[in-house]
PDB file of C-alpha atoms in Angstrom:
ATOM      1  CA  MET A   1     -20.788 -89.060 -40.657  1.00 36.00           C
ATOM      2  CA  SER A   2     -18.085 -87.162 -39.236  1.00 43.00           C
ATOM      3  CA  VAL A   3     -18.355 -83.633 -40.089  1.00 48.00           C
ATOM      4  CA  HIS A   4     -14.653 -83.487 -41.179  1.00 55.00           C
ATOM      5  CA  ASN A   5     -15.314 -86.294 -43.716  1.00 54.00           C
ATOM      6  CA  LEU A   6     -16.000 -84.326 -47.183  1.00 53.00           C
ATOM      7  CA  LYS A   7     -17.834 -87.055 -49.183  1.00 48.00           C
ATOM      8  CA  THR A   8     -21.277 -86.617 -50.147  1.00 45.00           C
ATOM      9  CA  LYS A   9     -23.528 -86.373 -47.101  1.00 46.00           C
ATOM     10  CA  PRO A  10     -27.422 -85.983 -47.386  1.00 47.00           C
ATOM     11  CA  GLN A  11     -29.066 -83.414 -48.903  1.00 49.00           C
ATOM     12  CA  VAL A  12     -30.516 -82.046 -45.330  1.00 44.00           C
ATOM     13  CA  ASP A  13     -26.952 -81.928 -44.333  1.00 90.00           C
ATOM     14  CA  ALA A  14     -25.426 -79.920 -47.084  1.00 94.00           C
ATOM     15  CA  ILE A  15     -26.299 -76.208 -45.779  1.00 96.00           C
ATOM     16  CA  LEU A  16     -24.922 -77.128 -42.568  1.00 96.00           C
ATOM     17  CA  GLN A  17     -21.577 -78.919 -44.345  1.00 96.00           C
ATOM     18  CA  ALA A  18     -21.268 -75.745 -46.300  1.00 97.00           C
ATOM     19  CA  LYS A  19     -21.255 -73.437 -43.030  1.00 97.00           C
ATOM     20  CA  ILE A  20     -18.592 -75.995 -41.156  1.00 97.00           C
ATOM     21  CA  HIS A  21     -16.348 -76.258 -43.933  1.00 97.00           C
ATOM     22  CA  LEU A  22     -16.216 -72.171 -44.681  1.00 98.00           C
ATOM     23  CA  ALA A  23     -15.919 -71.299 -40.783  1.00 98.00           C
ATOM     24  CA  ALA A  24     -13.235 -73.407 -40.893  1.00 98.00           C
ATOM     25  CA  ALA A  25     -11.296 -71.553 -44.316  1.00 98.00           C
ATOM     26  CA  ASN A  26     -11.710 -68.698 -42.316  1.00 98.00           C
ATOM     27  CA  ARG A  27     -10.013 -69.924 -39.469  1.00 98.00           C
ATOM     28  CA  LEU A  28      -7.358 -71.763 -41.146  1.00 98.00           C
ATOM     29  CA  ALA A  29      -6.484 -68.264 -43.068  1.00 98.00           C
ATOM     30  CA  VAL A  30      -5.834 -66.955 -39.451  1.00 98.00           C
ATOM     31  CA  LEU A  31      -3.129 -69.921 -38.971  1.00 97.00           C
ATOM     32  CA  ASP A  32      -1.444 -69.889 -42.654  1.00 97.00           C
ATOM     33  CA  ASP A  33      -1.352 -65.867 -41.949  1.00 97.00           C
ATOM     34  CA  LEU A  34      -3.729 -64.862 -44.969  1.00 97.00           C
ATOM     35  CA  HIS A  35      -5.998 -62.667 -43.243  1.00 95.00           C
ATOM     36  CA  GLU A  36      -6.648 -59.038 -42.235  1.00 95.00           C
ATOM     37  CA  GLY A  37      -8.987 -59.611 -39.084  1.00 93.00           C
ATOM     38  CA  ILE A  38     -12.257 -58.762 -40.110  1.00 95.00           C
ATOM     39  CA  ASP A  39     -11.094 -57.818 -43.323  1.00 94.00           C
ATOM     40  CA  ASN A  40     -11.318 -59.537 -46.664  1.00 95.00           C
ATOM     41  CA  HIS A  41     -14.174 -62.267 -47.297  1.00 97.00           C
ATOM     42  CA  PHE A  42     -14.816 -65.680 -48.494  1.00 98.00           C
ATOM     43  CA  THR A  43     -17.838 -66.763 -49.713  1.00 98.00           C
ATOM     44  CA  MET A  44     -19.837 -69.996 -51.093  1.00 98.00           C
ATOM     45  CA  THR A  45     -22.993 -70.564 -53.088  1.00 98.00           C
ATOM     46  CA  VAL A  46     -25.830 -72.017 -51.072  1.00 97.00           C
ATOM     47  CA  PRO A  47     -26.162 -75.526 -51.471  1.00 96.00           C
ATOM     48  CA  GLY A  48     -29.582 -75.430 -53.793  1.00 94.00           C
ATOM     49  CA  TYR A  49     -29.209 -72.126 -55.141  1.00 95.00           C
ATOM     50  CA  LYS A  50     -27.650 -69.807 -56.986  1.00 94.00           C
ATOM     51  CA  ASP A  51     -28.422 -66.740 -55.495  1.00 96.00           C
ATOM     52  CA  ARG A  52     -27.835 -67.223 -52.704  1.00 97.00           C
ATOM     53  CA  PHE A  53     -24.063 -66.860 -50.510  1.00 98.00           C
ATOM     54  CA  LEU A  54     -22.908 -67.911 -47.307  1.00 98.00           C
ATOM     55  CA  ILE A  55     -20.642 -65.238 -45.570  1.00 98.00           C
ATOM     56  CA  LEU A  56     -18.649 -64.567 -42.259  1.00 98.00           C
ATOM     57  CA  PRO A  57     -20.874 -61.697 -41.072  1.00 97.00           C
ATOM     58  CA  PHE A  58     -18.989 -58.303 -41.094  1.00 96.00           C
ATOM     59  CA  GLY A  59     -17.059 -57.640 -37.483  1.00 96.00           C
ATOM     60  CA  LEU A  60     -16.611 -60.737 -36.636  1.00 97.00           C
ATOM     61  CA  HIS A  61     -12.560 -61.884 -36.465  1.00 97.00           C
ATOM     62  CA  TRP A  62     -11.843 -64.977 -38.659  1.00 97.00           C
ATOM     63  CA  SER A  63     -10.543 -66.560 -35.685  1.00 97.00           C
ATOM     64  CA  GLU A  64     -13.567 -66.944 -34.140  1.00 97.00           C
ATOM     65  CA  ALA A  65     -15.774 -67.717 -36.972  1.00 98.00           C
ATOM     66  CA  ARG A  66     -18.374 -70.946 -36.245  1.00 98.00           C
ATOM     67  CA  ALA A  67     -20.643 -72.211 -38.590  1.00 98.00           C
ATOM     68  CA  SER A  68     -23.578 -70.861 -36.490  1.00 97.00           C
ATOM     69  CA  ASP A  69     -22.425 -67.562 -37.451  1.00 97.00           C
ATOM     70  CA  MET A  70     -22.628 -67.475 -41.051  1.00 98.00           C
ATOM     71  CA  ILE A  71     -25.160 -65.544 -42.595  1.00 98.00           C
ATOM     72  CA  ILE A  72     -27.326 -66.180 -46.262  1.00 98.00           C
ATOM     73  CA  PHE A  73     -27.379 -62.868 -48.346  1.00 98.00           C
ATOM     74  CA  ASN A  74     -28.140 -61.851 -51.793  1.00 97.00           C
ATOM     75  CA  GLU A  75     -26.946 -59.274 -54.546  1.00 97.00           C
ATOM     76  CA  LYS A  76     -28.729 -56.997 -53.276  1.00 97.00           C
ATOM     77  CA  GLY A  77     -27.140 -57.478 -49.981  1.00 97.00           C
ATOM     78  CA  GLU A  78     -29.771 -58.574 -47.822  1.00 97.00           C
ATOM     79  CA  THR A  79     -29.631 -60.807 -45.169  1.00 98.00           C
ATOM     80  CA  LEU A  80     -32.158 -63.829 -45.399  1.00 97.00           C
ATOM     81  CA  GLU A  81     -30.952 -65.605 -42.834  1.00 96.00           C
ATOM     82  CA  GLY A  82     -28.556 -65.143 -39.656  1.00 97.00           C
ATOM     83  CA  GLU A  83     -27.466 -62.382 -37.541  1.00 96.00           C
ATOM     84  CA  GLY A  84     -25.265 -59.462 -39.004  1.00 96.00           C
ATOM     85  CA  VAL A  85     -24.685 -57.957 -42.345  1.00 95.00           C
ATOM     86  CA  VAL A  86     -22.875 -58.351 -45.570  1.00 96.00           C
ATOM     87  CA  GLU A  87     -19.564 -55.829 -45.907  1.00 97.00           C
ATOM     88  CA  LEU A  88     -20.046 -53.535 -48.826  1.00 97.00           C
ATOM     89  CA  SER A  89     -17.322 -54.533 -51.183  1.00 96.00           C
ATOM     90  CA  ALA A  90     -18.172 -58.197 -50.354  1.00 97.00           C
ATOM     91  CA  GLN A  91     -21.472 -57.820 -51.526  1.00 97.00           C
ATOM     92  CA  CYS A  92     -20.156 -55.983 -54.927  1.00 97.00           C
ATOM     93  CA  ILE A  93     -17.420 -58.255 -55.139  1.00 97.00           C
ATOM     94  CA  HIS A  94     -18.704 -61.649 -54.773  1.00 98.00           C
ATOM     95  CA  ALA A  95     -22.324 -61.821 -55.888  1.00 98.00           C
ATOM     96  CA  PRO A  96     -21.488 -60.785 -59.502  1.00 98.00           C
ATOM     97  CA  ILE A  97     -18.728 -63.086 -59.708  1.00 98.00           C
ATOM     98  CA  HIS A  98     -20.656 -65.893 -58.085  1.00 98.00           C
ATOM     99  CA  ARG A  99     -23.513 -65.169 -60.540  1.00 98.00           C
ATOM    100  CA  ILE A 100     -21.476 -64.139 -64.063  1.00 98.00           C
ATOM    101  CA  THR A 101     -18.793 -67.252 -63.875  1.00 97.00           C
ATOM    102  CA  GLY A 102     -20.830 -69.568 -61.906  1.00 97.00           C
ATOM    103  CA  ALA A 103     -18.544 -70.282 -59.142  1.00 98.00           C
ATOM    104  CA  ASN A 104     -19.524 -72.258 -55.942  1.00 98.00           C
ATOM    105  CA  VAL A 105     -17.086 -70.921 -53.826  1.00 98.00           C
ATOM    106  CA  VAL A 106     -15.061 -67.266 -54.305  1.00 98.00           C
ATOM    107  CA  LEU A 107     -12.034 -66.190 -52.069  1.00 98.00           C
ATOM    108  CA  HIS A 108     -10.574 -62.998 -52.078  1.00 98.00           C
ATOM    109  CA  THR A 109      -7.842 -61.813 -49.592  1.00 98.00           C
ATOM    110  CA  HIS A 110      -4.671 -59.632 -49.291  1.00 98.00           C
ATOM    111  CA  GLN A 111      -2.173 -62.055 -48.227  1.00 98.00           C
ATOM    112  CA  ASN A 112       1.011 -60.653 -48.065  1.00 97.00           C
ATOM    113  CA  TRP A 113       2.899 -62.598 -50.579  1.00 98.00           C
ATOM    114  CA  ALA A 114       0.530 -62.245 -53.142  1.00 98.00           C
ATOM    115  CA  VAL A 115      -0.071 -58.313 -52.730  1.00 98.00           C
ATOM    116  CA  THR A 116       3.947 -58.091 -52.736  1.00 98.00           C
ATOM    117  CA  LEU A 117       4.050 -59.829 -56.200  1.00 97.00           C
ATOM    118  CA  ASN A 118       1.017 -56.962 -57.003  1.00 97.00           C
ATOM    119  CA  MET A 119       2.665 -54.544 -56.253  1.00 97.00           C
ATOM    120  CA  LEU A 120       5.474 -54.498 -58.989  1.00 97.00           C
ATOM    121  CA  GLN A 121       4.416 -52.766 -62.330  1.00 96.00           C
ATOM    122  CA  ASP A 122       5.519 -56.780 -64.192  1.00 96.00           C
ATOM    123  CA  ASN A 123       3.199 -59.170 -61.654  1.00 97.00           C
ATOM    124  CA  ARG A 124       3.016 -61.888 -63.699  1.00 97.00           C
ATOM    125  CA  LEU A 125       3.121 -65.504 -62.076  1.00 97.00           C
ATOM    126  CA  LEU A 126       6.353 -67.180 -63.256  1.00 98.00           C
ATOM    127  CA  PRO A 127       6.100 -71.165 -63.604  1.00 97.00           C
ATOM    128  CA  ALA A 128       9.690 -71.463 -62.178  1.00 98.00           C
ATOM    129  CA  SER A 129       8.796 -74.229 -59.543  1.00 97.00           C
ATOM    130  CA  GLN A 130       6.910 -77.359 -59.602  1.00 96.00           C
ATOM    131  CA  THR A 131       4.211 -75.634 -57.574  1.00 97.00           C
ATOM    132  CA  ALA A 132       4.119 -73.026 -60.140  1.00 98.00           C
ATOM    133  CA  ALA A 133       3.682 -75.333 -62.697  1.00 97.00           C
ATOM    134  CA  PHE A 134       0.289 -76.298 -61.866  1.00 96.00           C
ATOM    135  CA  TYR A 135      -0.859 -72.635 -62.086  1.00 97.00           C
ATOM    136  CA  HIS A 136       0.441 -71.901 -65.601  1.00 97.00           C
ATOM    137  CA  GLY A 137      -2.695 -70.996 -67.567  1.00 96.00           C
ATOM    138  CA  LEU A 138      -5.027 -70.527 -64.695  1.00 97.00           C
ATOM    139  CA  VAL A 139      -4.079 -66.859 -63.330  1.00 98.00           C
ATOM    140  CA  ALA A 140      -5.769 -64.120 -65.323  1.00 98.00           C
ATOM    141  CA  TYR A 141      -5.158 -60.216 -64.253  1.00 98.00           C
ATOM    142  CA  ASP A 142      -6.777 -57.354 -63.486  1.00 97.00           C
ATOM    143  CA  ASP A 143      -3.716 -54.298 -63.909  1.00 96.00           C
ATOM    144  CA  THR A 144      -6.321 -51.352 -63.417  1.00 92.00           C
ATOM    145  CA  TYR A 145      -7.089 -50.751 -60.047  1.00 93.00           C
ATOM    146  CA  THR A 146     -10.074 -48.259 -59.720  1.00 88.00           C
ATOM    147  CA  GLY A 147     -10.340 -47.866 -55.954  1.00 92.00           C
ATOM    148  CA  THR A 148     -13.036 -50.118 -53.056  1.00 92.00           C
ATOM    149  CA  ALA A 149     -15.430 -52.073 -54.533  1.00 92.00           C
ATOM    150  CA  ASP A 150     -18.421 -49.910 -53.755  1.00 93.00           C
ATOM    151  CA  PHE A 151     -20.759 -50.797 -56.877  1.00 95.00           C
ATOM    152  CA  LEU A 152     -21.970 -54.146 -58.333  1.00 97.00           C
ATOM    153  CA  GLU A 153     -20.413 -52.990 -61.415  1.00 96.00           C
ATOM    154  CA  GLU A 154     -17.070 -53.546 -59.846  1.00 96.00           C
ATOM    155  CA  GLY A 155     -17.646 -57.138 -59.337  1.00 97.00           C
ATOM    156  CA  GLU A 156     -18.903 -57.600 -62.731  1.00 98.00           C
ATOM    157  CA  ARG A 157     -15.801 -55.773 -63.863  1.00 97.00           C
ATOM    158  CA  LEU A 158     -13.714 -58.413 -62.093  1.00 98.00           C
ATOM    159  CA  ALA A 159     -16.220 -61.656 -63.321  1.00 98.00           C
ATOM    160  CA  ALA A 160     -15.039 -60.688 -66.711  1.00 98.00           C
ATOM    161  CA  ALA A 161     -11.208 -60.211 -65.971  1.00 98.00           C
ATOM    162  CA  ILE A 162     -11.626 -63.757 -64.193  1.00 98.00           C
ATOM    163  CA  GLY A 163     -13.623 -65.246 -67.379  1.00 97.00           C
ATOM    164  CA  ASP A 164     -12.902 -69.015 -67.125  1.00 96.00           C
ATOM    165  CA  LYS A 165      -9.441 -68.943 -65.048  1.00 98.00           C
ATOM    166  CA  LYS A 166      -9.332 -70.201 -61.654  1.00 98.00           C
ATOM    167  CA  VAL A 167      -7.055 -67.248 -59.786  1.00 98.00           C
ATOM    168  CA  LEU A 168      -7.395 -63.707 -60.113  1.00 98.00           C
ATOM    169  CA  PHE A 169      -4.113 -61.208 -59.845  1.00 98.00           C
ATOM    170  CA  MET A 170      -5.600 -57.790 -58.957  1.00 97.00           C
ATOM    171  CA  LYS A 171      -2.724 -55.171 -59.191  1.00 97.00           C
ATOM    172  CA  ASN A 172      -2.110 -53.365 -56.269  1.00 97.00           C
ATOM    173  CA  HIS A 173      -5.115 -54.864 -54.325  1.00 97.00           C
ATOM    174  CA  GLY A 174      -4.742 -58.114 -53.843  1.00 97.00           C
ATOM    175  CA  VAL A 175      -5.922 -61.780 -55.134  1.00 98.00           C
ATOM    176  CA  LEU A 176      -9.026 -63.847 -55.624  1.00 98.00           C
ATOM    177  CA  VAL A 177      -9.388 -67.769 -56.353  1.00 98.00           C
ATOM    178  CA  VAL A 178     -12.605 -69.671 -57.077  1.00 98.00           C
ATOM    179  CA  GLY A 179     -13.447 -73.493 -57.323  1.00 98.00           C
ATOM    180  CA  ASP A 180     -15.732 -75.956 -56.737  1.00 97.00           C
ATOM    181  CA  THR A 181     -15.071 -76.417 -53.239  1.00 97.00           C
ATOM    182  CA  VAL A 182     -13.895 -74.902 -50.401  1.00 98.00           C
ATOM    183  CA  ALA A 183     -11.403 -77.782 -50.380  1.00 97.00           C
ATOM    184  CA  GLN A 184     -10.423 -76.952 -53.689  1.00 98.00           C
ATOM    185  CA  ALA A 185     -10.499 -73.025 -53.325  1.00 98.00           C
ATOM    186  CA  TYR A 186      -8.622 -73.168 -50.129  1.00 98.00           C
ATOM    187  CA  LYS A 187      -5.968 -75.659 -51.141  1.00 98.00           C
ATOM    188  CA  ARG A 188      -5.636 -72.913 -54.497  1.00 98.00           C
ATOM    189  CA  LEU A 189      -5.185 -70.137 -52.044  1.00 98.00           C
ATOM    190  CA  TYR A 190      -2.342 -71.501 -49.961  1.00 98.00           C
ATOM    191  CA  LYS A 191      -0.584 -72.600 -52.637  1.00 98.00           C
ATOM    192  CA  LEU A 192      -0.594 -69.292 -54.633  1.00 98.00           C
ATOM    193  CA  GLU A 193       0.718 -67.522 -51.090  1.00 98.00           C
ATOM    194  CA  ARG A 194       3.549 -70.154 -51.164  1.00 98.00           C
ATOM    195  CA  ILE A 195       4.352 -69.791 -54.801  1.00 98.00           C
ATOM    196  CA  CYS A 196       4.277 -65.720 -54.390  1.00 98.00           C
ATOM    197  CA  ARG A 197       6.476 -66.016 -51.602  1.00 98.00           C
ATOM    198  CA  ALA A 198       8.687 -68.594 -53.629  1.00 98.00           C
ATOM    199  CA  GLN A 199       9.028 -66.131 -56.309  1.00 98.00           C
ATOM    200  CA  VAL A 200       9.345 -62.374 -54.424  1.00 98.00           C
ATOM    201  CA  LEU A 201      12.263 -64.955 -52.349  1.00 98.00           C
ATOM    202  CA  ALA A 202      14.490 -65.809 -55.729  1.00 98.00           C
ATOM    203  CA  MET A 203      13.695 -62.147 -57.188  1.00 97.00           C
ATOM    204  CA  SER A 204      15.139 -60.525 -54.403  1.00 97.00           C
ATOM    205  CA  THR A 205      18.700 -62.707 -55.210  1.00 97.00           C
ATOM    206  CA  GLY A 206      19.224 -60.843 -58.129  1.00 97.00           C
ATOM    207  CA  ARG A 207      19.679 -63.912 -60.412  1.00 98.00           C
ATOM    208  CA  PRO A 208      18.515 -64.943 -63.075  1.00 97.00           C
ATOM    209  CA  ILE A 209      15.082 -67.371 -62.631  1.00 97.00           C
ATOM    210  CA  GLN A 210      15.186 -70.280 -64.588  1.00 97.00           C
ATOM    211  CA  ILE A 211      12.032 -70.799 -66.081  1.00 98.00           C
ATOM    212  CA  LEU A 212      10.285 -74.346 -66.506  1.00 98.00           C
ATOM    213  CA  SER A 213       9.590 -75.391 -70.558  1.00 97.00           C
ATOM    214  CA  GLU A 214       5.968 -75.590 -71.664  1.00 97.00           C
ATOM    215  CA  GLU A 215       6.813 -79.446 -71.985  1.00 97.00           C
ATOM    216  CA  VAL A 216       7.733 -80.146 -68.712  1.00 97.00           C
ATOM    217  CA  ILE A 217       4.569 -77.557 -67.295  1.00 97.00           C
ATOM    218  CA  ALA A 218       2.257 -79.986 -69.838  1.00 96.00           C
ATOM    219  CA  ALA A 219       3.600 -82.786 -67.808  1.00 95.00           C
ATOM    220  CA  VAL A 220       3.336 -82.051 -64.432  1.00 94.00           C
ATOM    221  CA  GLN A 221       0.022 -80.710 -65.314  1.00 92.00           C
ATOM    222  CA  LYS A 222      -0.806 -84.376 -66.553  1.00 92.00           C
ATOM    223  CA  PRO A 223      -2.339 -86.729 -64.453  1.00 87.00           C
ATOM    224  CA  PRO A 224       0.038 -90.088 -63.985  1.00 84.00           C
ATOM    225  CA  VAL A 225      -2.159 -92.803 -65.052  1.00 83.00           C
ATOM    226  CA  ASP A 226      -1.123 -95.117 -62.423  1.00 82.00           C
ATOM    227  CA  ASP A 227      -1.902 -92.002 -59.591  1.00 85.00           C
ATOM    228  CA  ARG A 228      -4.141 -93.696 -56.805  1.00 86.00           C
ATOM    229  CA  HIS A 229      -5.597 -90.116 -55.393  1.00 86.00           C
ATOM    230  CA  THR A 230      -7.269 -87.561 -58.126  1.00 88.00           C
ATOM    231  CA  ARG A 231      -7.245 -84.015 -57.776  1.00 86.00           C
ATOM    232  CA  ALA A 232     -10.305 -83.462 -55.910  1.00 88.00           C
ATOM    233  CA  GLY A 233      -9.297 -86.678 -53.786  1.00 88.00           C
ATOM    234  CA  ARG A 234      -6.025 -84.849 -53.025  1.00 92.00           C
ATOM    235  CA  ASP A 235      -7.999 -81.297 -52.245  1.00 93.00           C
ATOM    236  CA  ASN A 236     -10.335 -83.058 -49.651  1.00 94.00           C
ATOM    237  CA  LEU A 237      -7.445 -84.821 -48.212  1.00 95.00           C
ATOM    238  CA  TYR A 238      -5.633 -81.771 -47.604  1.00 96.00           C
ATOM    239  CA  PHE A 239      -9.134 -79.942 -46.389  1.00 97.00           C
ATOM    240  CA  GLU A 240      -9.422 -82.926 -43.630  1.00 97.00           C
ATOM    241  CA  ALA A 241      -6.387 -82.989 -42.729  1.00 97.00           C
ATOM    242  CA  MET A 242      -6.138 -79.147 -42.061  1.00 97.00           C
ATOM    243  CA  MET A 243      -9.328 -79.335 -40.118  1.00 97.00           C
ATOM    244  CA  ARG A 244      -7.556 -82.222 -37.902  1.00 97.00           C
ATOM    245  CA  VAL A 245      -5.134 -79.188 -37.153  1.00 97.00           C
ATOM    246  CA  LEU A 246      -7.916 -76.528 -36.460  1.00 97.00           C
ATOM    247  CA  ASP A 247      -9.146 -78.783 -34.044  1.00 97.00           C
ATOM    248  CA  ARG A 248      -6.376 -79.266 -31.628  1.00 96.00           C
ATOM    249  CA  GLU A 249      -4.951 -75.655 -32.656  1.00 95.00           C
ATOM    250  CA  LEU A 250      -8.104 -73.374 -33.164  1.00 95.00           C
ATOM    251  CA  PRO A 251     -11.447 -75.669 -32.122  1.00 96.00           C
ATOM    252  CA  GLY A 252     -14.888 -74.419 -32.070  1.00 96.00           C
ATOM    253  CA  TYR A 253     -15.501 -73.800 -36.076  1.00 97.00           C
ATOM    254  CA  ALA A 254     -17.821 -76.522 -36.413  1.00 96.00           C
ATOM    255  CA  ASP A 255     -20.535 -74.967 -33.477  1.00 95.00           C
TER     256      ASP A 255
END
């Protein structure tokens, strides 16, 4: 079975599949300009465990991420498998969020347009487009930047802030998204950047922004009765397509 196929694989392959998808997400962040070189962090709970997490070790550029590079670490910051170490803020932000919220995938970036919006006093995401409507009710806001995350307590604070939402806007800092799968979480992160860009550009015109009504938002968010593709299926098809793009543009992530 192809490593590009996101359908269920035997359990013995689950960890390898997770490593491949996480490496692909790191590389996609380079193609989509969501990265800061070696900084920021993508993590995933190791299949079969709740207290072990996959991450690209600190020091590797995201464009060179490979499945074989992924290390497994715990909340103490110990490397349990692989070569390299987890960066301190990655440990302190991600491990508590995984533990407290139960999120399988946690992606944190300082991507340009989201950071731009989070630099404003009023950084609320506006439901003013079809794409933005899908995020209405999914976003939590942390309005108190406290500095770099050097202690596990900061991750616990952020976990409390995101609660049961899927996106956390971090004022003066960046964004964080959670998901059940790498496909779901990465698509969520990518679409979020496009929404933030569109909102900032619309705001820059100085003209009034048309907000969608609650009725329209509810209609957008409700899956059509005759839809041929589930939401999860759409996430998978998107990520499979993007891995094919990687195969052409930035191959080697599955090594």
